[in-house]
Amino acid sequence: MVTLPGLSTLIESMSQQRNLPASAVQEALQEALLKGYERYRRQHGEDDPNLLSEDYFDNFSVQLDLQAEGFRVVARKTIVEQVSQPDREISIASKGARRARASLGQVVMVDVTPKQEAFGRLAAHQTKMVLTQKLQEQQCKFVQTHFAHLRGTVLDATVRRHDRRGVILAIDSGVDGLHVEAELPHYDKLPNDDYTENTHFKVYLKKVYDNPSSRPLLRVSRASSHLIEGLLVETVPALREQQVEIKAISRDAIPRDREVTPRSKVAVASADPAIDPVAACLGDHGEWVTAIGAQMNGEKIEILPWSEDPIALIATALSPAQVREVRLLDEEGREALVVVAADQEALANGPNEQNLHLAARLTGWKLKLETVAAE
């Protein structure tokens, strides 16, 4: 056995630093140590061409002994009468085979740990070089296992720190209290959020990376329209139970003018004529959207009835303005003219034309306003 003083402490420390289960750290360490053994063998292989094969060491593994604080290299070997491949076969007449009381054709594990002190130094050096890569691979595997299926959902997150790209958040993995880091880029932050350490947020999981990296493997957003959609589904029973459906959503989470209030328009529908989809989403006295707006630092959320009729939908989407007429100028190109009274023009446009742009995105039509004299 090659001793590694402080092995248990090392594993525990890396588990905490990397937010990985101890078993994942052990697996990474075993893979790194095996790479050290491979390098040692190739350097002492007396020009054996077989040692250059990538799969030559597939039957070798590393066993950690946490109590004795060390490791062994073992090989799976088949018991034969006459050995032709020493790294894969063992003679039935050998002490190892007799000790195992094995018969021909059986496979036994044989301790092949080199005794030279040089191997211990080399293994330690190789471990340092390879371990970071193996830990990153384990982190990627852990994240894929626990978060890949959560892509496109709303999660709870806590601010951990800042870097030049944005904010680093911690998200509970649901495994032994371990948290995974997520990156919230500057362009996905909300200007009114307080990103001080330990602040809690709801975030939308946009991306789960599948390649090992030193950067967080999760990317989240506070500005995505999907966050509002997810919060509505999470909050409103009728949406959660699929009695009401969100047909379209548009959001201006980061207005160009900071004096303008962030705003979302959400069009909803129900297949059940007995259900008023707008009322179902608002709740008593608007409690549902008020609660969500509070989580979004006062963002205004407007719930509108969906219509398959583009004229009716466009007129509704420009709420709170009252629309006189909608003319479909080019149905193929989806261009429409909206006629409003002069005293409704400011409402139809909204501050910095926010209302007009949100209505266009909600309906999927290019909208042009025309005003007429108020009656």
mmCIF file of C-alpha atoms in Angstrom, residues 13-190:
data_model
loop_
_atom_site.group_PDB
_atom_site.id
_atom_site.type_symbol
_atom_site.label_atom_id
_atom_site.label_comp_id
_atom_site.label_asym_id
_atom_site.label_seq_id
_atom_site.Cartn_x
_atom_site.Cartn_y
_atom_site.Cartn_z
ATOM 1 C CA SER A 13 -12.179 19.214 2.404
ATOM 2 C CA MET A 14 -12.624 18.684 -1.331
ATOM 3 C CA SER A 15 -16.207 17.545 -0.801
ATOM 4 C CA GLN A 16 -16.995 20.836 0.932
ATOM 5 C CA GLN A 17 -15.066 23.000 -1.531
ATOM 6 C CA ARG A 18 -16.602 21.393 -4.595
ATOM 7 C CA ASN A 19 -20.067 20.762 -3.138
ATOM 8 C CA LEU A 20 -19.771 17.111 -4.070
ATOM 9 C CA PRO A 21 -20.622 13.965 -2.116
ATOM 10 C CA ALA A 22 -17.578 12.332 -0.551
ATOM 11 C CA SER A 23 -18.181 9.304 -2.793
ATOM 12 C CA ALA A 24 -17.774 11.495 -5.905
ATOM 13 C CA VAL A 25 -14.506 12.940 -4.564
ATOM 14 C CA GLN A 26 -13.248 9.434 -3.830
ATOM 15 C CA GLU A 27 -14.097 8.353 -7.364
ATOM 16 C CA ALA A 28 -12.221 11.325 -8.814
ATOM 17 C CA LEU A 29 -9.234 10.583 -6.585
ATOM 18 C CA GLN A 30 -9.204 6.926 -7.608
ATOM 19 C CA GLU A 31 -9.232 7.894 -11.293
ATOM 20 C CA ALA A 32 -6.398 10.372 -10.760
ATOM 21 C CA LEU A 33 -4.296 7.846 -8.852
ATOM 22 C CA LEU A 34 -4.868 5.264 -11.558
ATOM 23 C CA LYS A 35 -3.523 7.765 -14.090
ATOM 24 C CA GLY A 36 -0.444 8.041 -11.875
ATOM 25 C CA TYR A 37 -0.031 4.273 -11.940
ATOM 26 C CA GLU A 38 -0.413 4.199 -15.731
ATOM 27 C CA ARG A 39 2.259 6.858 -16.106
ATOM 28 C CA TYR A 40 4.560 4.970 -13.740
ATOM 29 C CA ARG A 41 4.138 1.734 -15.666
ATOM 30 C CA ARG A 42 4.760 3.364 -19.031
ATOM 31 C CA GLN A 43 7.928 4.967 -17.725
ATOM 32 C CA HIS A 44 9.140 1.628 -16.378
ATOM 33 C CA GLY A 45 7.774 -0.607 -19.112
ATOM 34 C CA GLU A 46 11.060 -1.264 -20.893
ATOM 35 C CA ASP A 47 9.612 -0.085 -24.201
ATOM 36 C CA ASP A 48 6.713 -2.558 -24.086
ATOM 37 C CA PRO A 49 4.502 -1.388 -27.021
ATOM 38 C CA ASN A 50 1.389 -2.851 -25.365
ATOM 39 C CA LEU A 51 1.610 -0.270 -22.582
ATOM 40 C CA LEU A 52 0.952 2.498 -25.100
ATOM 41 C CA SER A 53 -2.557 1.231 -25.780
ATOM 42 C CA GLU A 54 -5.246 3.449 -24.237
ATOM 43 C CA ASP A 55 -7.309 0.479 -23.034
ATOM 44 C CA TYR A 56 -4.372 -1.517 -21.695
ATOM 45 C CA PHE A 57 -5.144 -0.565 -18.089
ATOM 46 C CA ASP A 58 -8.902 -1.190 -18.256
ATOM 47 C CA ASN A 59 -8.613 -4.143 -15.898
ATOM 48 C CA PHE A 60 -6.784 -2.090 -13.240
ATOM 49 C CA SER A 61 -8.364 -0.069 -10.455
ATOM 50 C CA VAL A 62 -7.417 1.795 -7.298
ATOM 51 C CA GLN A 63 -8.747 0.930 -3.855
ATOM 52 C CA LEU A 64 -8.683 3.584 -1.149
ATOM 53 C CA ASP A 65 -8.135 2.624 2.472
ATOM 54 C CA LEU A 66 -9.421 5.568 4.504
ATOM 55 C CA GLN A 67 -8.560 4.046 7.870
ATOM 56 C CA ALA A 68 -4.965 3.239 6.945
ATOM 57 C CA GLU A 69 -4.798 6.431 4.843
ATOM 58 C CA GLY A 70 -3.430 4.918 1.686
ATOM 59 C CA PHE A 71 -4.304 3.143 -1.527
ATOM 60 C CA ARG A 72 -3.628 0.001 -3.457
ATOM 61 C CA VAL A 73 -3.590 -0.757 -7.165
ATOM 62 C CA VAL A 74 -5.343 -4.015 -8.035
ATOM 63 C CA ALA A 75 -5.786 -5.900 -11.285
ATOM 64 C CA ARG A 76 -8.461 -8.351 -12.409
ATOM 65 C CA LYS A 77 -6.629 -11.481 -13.516
ATOM 66 C CA THR A 78 -7.870 -14.747 -14.955
ATOM 67 C CA ILE A 79 -6.494 -17.979 -13.536
ATOM 68 C CA VAL A 80 -4.708 -20.058 -16.192
ATOM 69 C CA GLU A 81 -2.310 -22.988 -16.267
ATOM 70 C CA GLN A 82 0.397 -21.064 -18.097
ATOM 71 C CA VAL A 83 0.659 -17.282 -18.066
ATOM 72 C CA SER A 84 1.124 -15.469 -21.390
ATOM 73 C CA GLN A 85 -0.185 -12.030 -20.342
ATOM 74 C CA PRO A 86 1.130 -11.235 -16.835
ATOM 75 C CA ASP A 87 -1.084 -8.166 -16.401
ATOM 76 C CA ARG A 88 -4.227 -10.159 -17.166
ATOM 77 C CA GLU A 89 -3.462 -13.684 -16.095
ATOM 78 C CA ILE A 90 -2.214 -15.492 -13.007
ATOM 79 C CA SER A 91 -0.970 -19.069 -12.746
ATOM 80 C CA ILE A 92 -3.121 -21.561 -10.881
ATOM 81 C CA ALA A 93 0.053 -22.658 -9.149
ATOM 82 C CA SER A 94 0.741 -19.187 -7.740
ATOM 83 C CA LYS A 95 0.301 -18.312 -4.092
ATOM 84 C CA GLY A 96 -2.452 -15.870 -4.946
ATOM 85 C CA ALA A 97 -4.548 -18.475 -6.751
ATOM 86 C CA ARG A 98 -3.985 -21.080 -4.026
ATOM 87 C CA ARG A 99 -4.872 -18.563 -1.331
ATOM 88 C CA ALA A 100 -8.129 -17.748 -3.139
ATOM 89 C CA ARG A 101 -8.838 -21.480 -3.626
ATOM 90 C CA ALA A 102 -9.736 -20.587 -7.190
ATOM 91 C CA SER A 103 -10.073 -22.792 -10.227
ATOM 92 C CA LEU A 104 -9.114 -22.364 -13.864
ATOM 93 C CA GLY A 105 -11.003 -19.600 -15.637
ATOM 94 C CA GLN A 106 -11.977 -17.742 -12.493
ATOM 95 C CA VAL A 107 -11.149 -14.047 -12.094
ATOM 96 C CA VAL A 108 -9.406 -12.794 -8.958
ATOM 97 C CA MET A 109 -8.248 -9.382 -7.789
ATOM 98 C CA VAL A 110 -4.496 -9.185 -7.384
ATOM 99 C CA ASP A 111 -2.629 -6.443 -5.521
ATOM 100 C CA VAL A 112 -0.082 -5.020 -7.971
ATOM 101 C CA THR A 113 0.890 -1.864 -6.094
ATOM 102 C CA PRO A 114 4.550 -1.090 -6.795
ATOM 103 C CA LYS A 115 6.736 -0.980 -3.704
ATOM 104 C CA GLN A 116 9.165 1.644 -4.920
ATOM 105 C CA GLU A 117 9.151 4.951 -3.119
ATOM 106 C CA ALA A 118 9.465 6.613 -6.502
ATOM 107 C CA PHE A 119 5.963 5.438 -7.354
ATOM 108 C CA GLY A 120 4.548 7.206 -4.310
ATOM 109 C CA ARG A 121 6.154 10.510 -5.313
ATOM 110 C CA LEU A 122 5.098 10.099 -8.928
ATOM 111 C CA ALA A 123 1.547 9.162 -7.965
ATOM 112 C CA ALA A 124 1.226 12.235 -5.763
ATOM 113 C CA HIS A 125 2.511 14.464 -8.565
ATOM 114 C CA GLN A 126 0.175 12.922 -11.131
ATOM 115 C CA THR A 127 -2.764 13.182 -8.740
ATOM 116 C CA LYS A 128 -2.293 16.938 -8.393
ATOM 117 C CA MET A 129 -2.248 17.345 -12.181
ATOM 118 C CA VAL A 130 -5.237 15.135 -12.937
ATOM 119 C CA LEU A 131 -7.422 15.553 -9.861
ATOM 120 C CA THR A 132 -8.789 18.980 -10.800
ATOM 121 C CA GLN A 133 -9.937 17.631 -14.163
ATOM 122 C CA LYS A 134 -11.507 14.560 -12.566
ATOM 123 C CA LEU A 135 -13.297 16.662 -9.970
ATOM 124 C CA GLN A 136 -14.701 18.861 -12.718
ATOM 125 C CA GLU A 137 -15.921 15.736 -14.504
ATOM 126 C CA GLN A 138 -17.575 14.531 -11.291
ATOM 127 C CA GLN A 139 -19.213 17.931 -10.803
ATOM 128 C CA CYS A 140 -20.540 17.819 -14.359
ATOM 129 C CA LYS A 141 -21.882 14.305 -13.805
ATOM 130 C CA PHE A 142 -23.496 15.367 -10.513
ATOM 131 C CA VAL A 143 -25.112 18.439 -12.071
ATOM 132 C CA GLN A 144 -26.399 16.475 -15.056
ATOM 133 C CA THR A 145 -27.921 13.856 -12.762
ATOM 134 C CA HIS A 146 -29.694 16.320 -10.481
ATOM 135 C CA PHE A 147 -30.445 19.319 -12.700
ATOM 136 C CA ALA A 148 -30.720 18.321 -16.374
ATOM 137 C CA HIS A 149 -34.398 17.433 -15.928
ATOM 138 C CA LEU A 150 -35.011 20.780 -14.170
ATOM 139 C CA ARG A 151 -33.988 22.922 -17.134
ATOM 140 C CA GLY A 152 -36.830 25.312 -17.922
ATOM 141 C CA THR A 153 -38.169 25.420 -14.367
ATOM 142 C CA VAL A 154 -38.163 27.961 -11.531
ATOM 143 C CA LEU A 155 -35.759 27.316 -8.655
ATOM 144 C CA ASP A 156 -34.828 28.925 -5.342
ATOM 145 C CA ALA A 157 -31.360 30.468 -5.245
ATOM 146 C CA THR A 158 -29.151 32.333 -2.777
ATOM 147 C CA VAL A 159 -26.540 34.950 -3.633
ATOM 148 C CA ARG A 160 -23.059 33.635 -2.908
ATOM 149 C CA ARG A 161 -20.646 36.132 -4.497
ATOM 150 C CA HIS A 162 -19.992 38.382 -7.489
ATOM 151 C CA ASP A 163 -17.581 38.065 -10.399
ATOM 152 C CA ARG A 164 -16.918 40.066 -13.542
ATOM 153 C CA ARG A 165 -19.589 38.163 -15.520
ATOM 154 C CA GLY A 166 -22.396 38.577 -13.025
ATOM 155 C CA VAL A 167 -23.616 37.032 -9.785
ATOM 156 C CA ILE A 168 -22.858 33.536 -8.533
ATOM 157 C CA LEU A 169 -25.829 31.899 -6.827
ATOM 158 C CA ALA A 170 -26.144 28.692 -4.831
ATOM 159 C CA ILE A 171 -28.953 26.251 -5.615
ATOM 160 C CA ASP A 172 -29.810 23.312 -3.372
ATOM 161 C CA SER A 173 -29.205 20.002 -5.140
ATOM 162 C CA GLY A 174 -31.490 18.117 -2.788
ATOM 163 C CA VAL A 175 -28.635 15.747 -1.875
ATOM 164 C CA ASP A 176 -27.182 15.900 1.641
ATOM 165 C CA GLY A 177 -27.521 19.681 1.779
ATOM 166 C CA LEU A 178 -25.097 20.126 -1.119
ATOM 167 C CA HIS A 179 -25.450 23.247 -3.253
ATOM 168 C CA VAL A 180 -24.496 23.776 -6.883
ATOM 169 C CA GLU A 181 -23.298 27.124 -8.170
ATOM 170 C CA ALA A 182 -25.251 28.918 -10.885
ATOM 171 C CA GLU A 183 -24.226 31.923 -12.922
ATOM 172 C CA LEU A 184 -26.611 34.858 -13.266
ATOM 173 C CA PRO A 185 -25.095 37.018 -16.046
ATOM 174 C CA HIS A 186 -25.333 40.797 -15.873
ATOM 175 C CA TYR A 187 -27.753 40.854 -18.815
ATOM 176 C CA ASP A 188 -30.154 38.536 -16.954
ATOM 177 C CA LYS A 189 -30.158 40.544 -13.712
ATOM 178 C CA LEU A 190 -32.977 42.873 -12.694
#
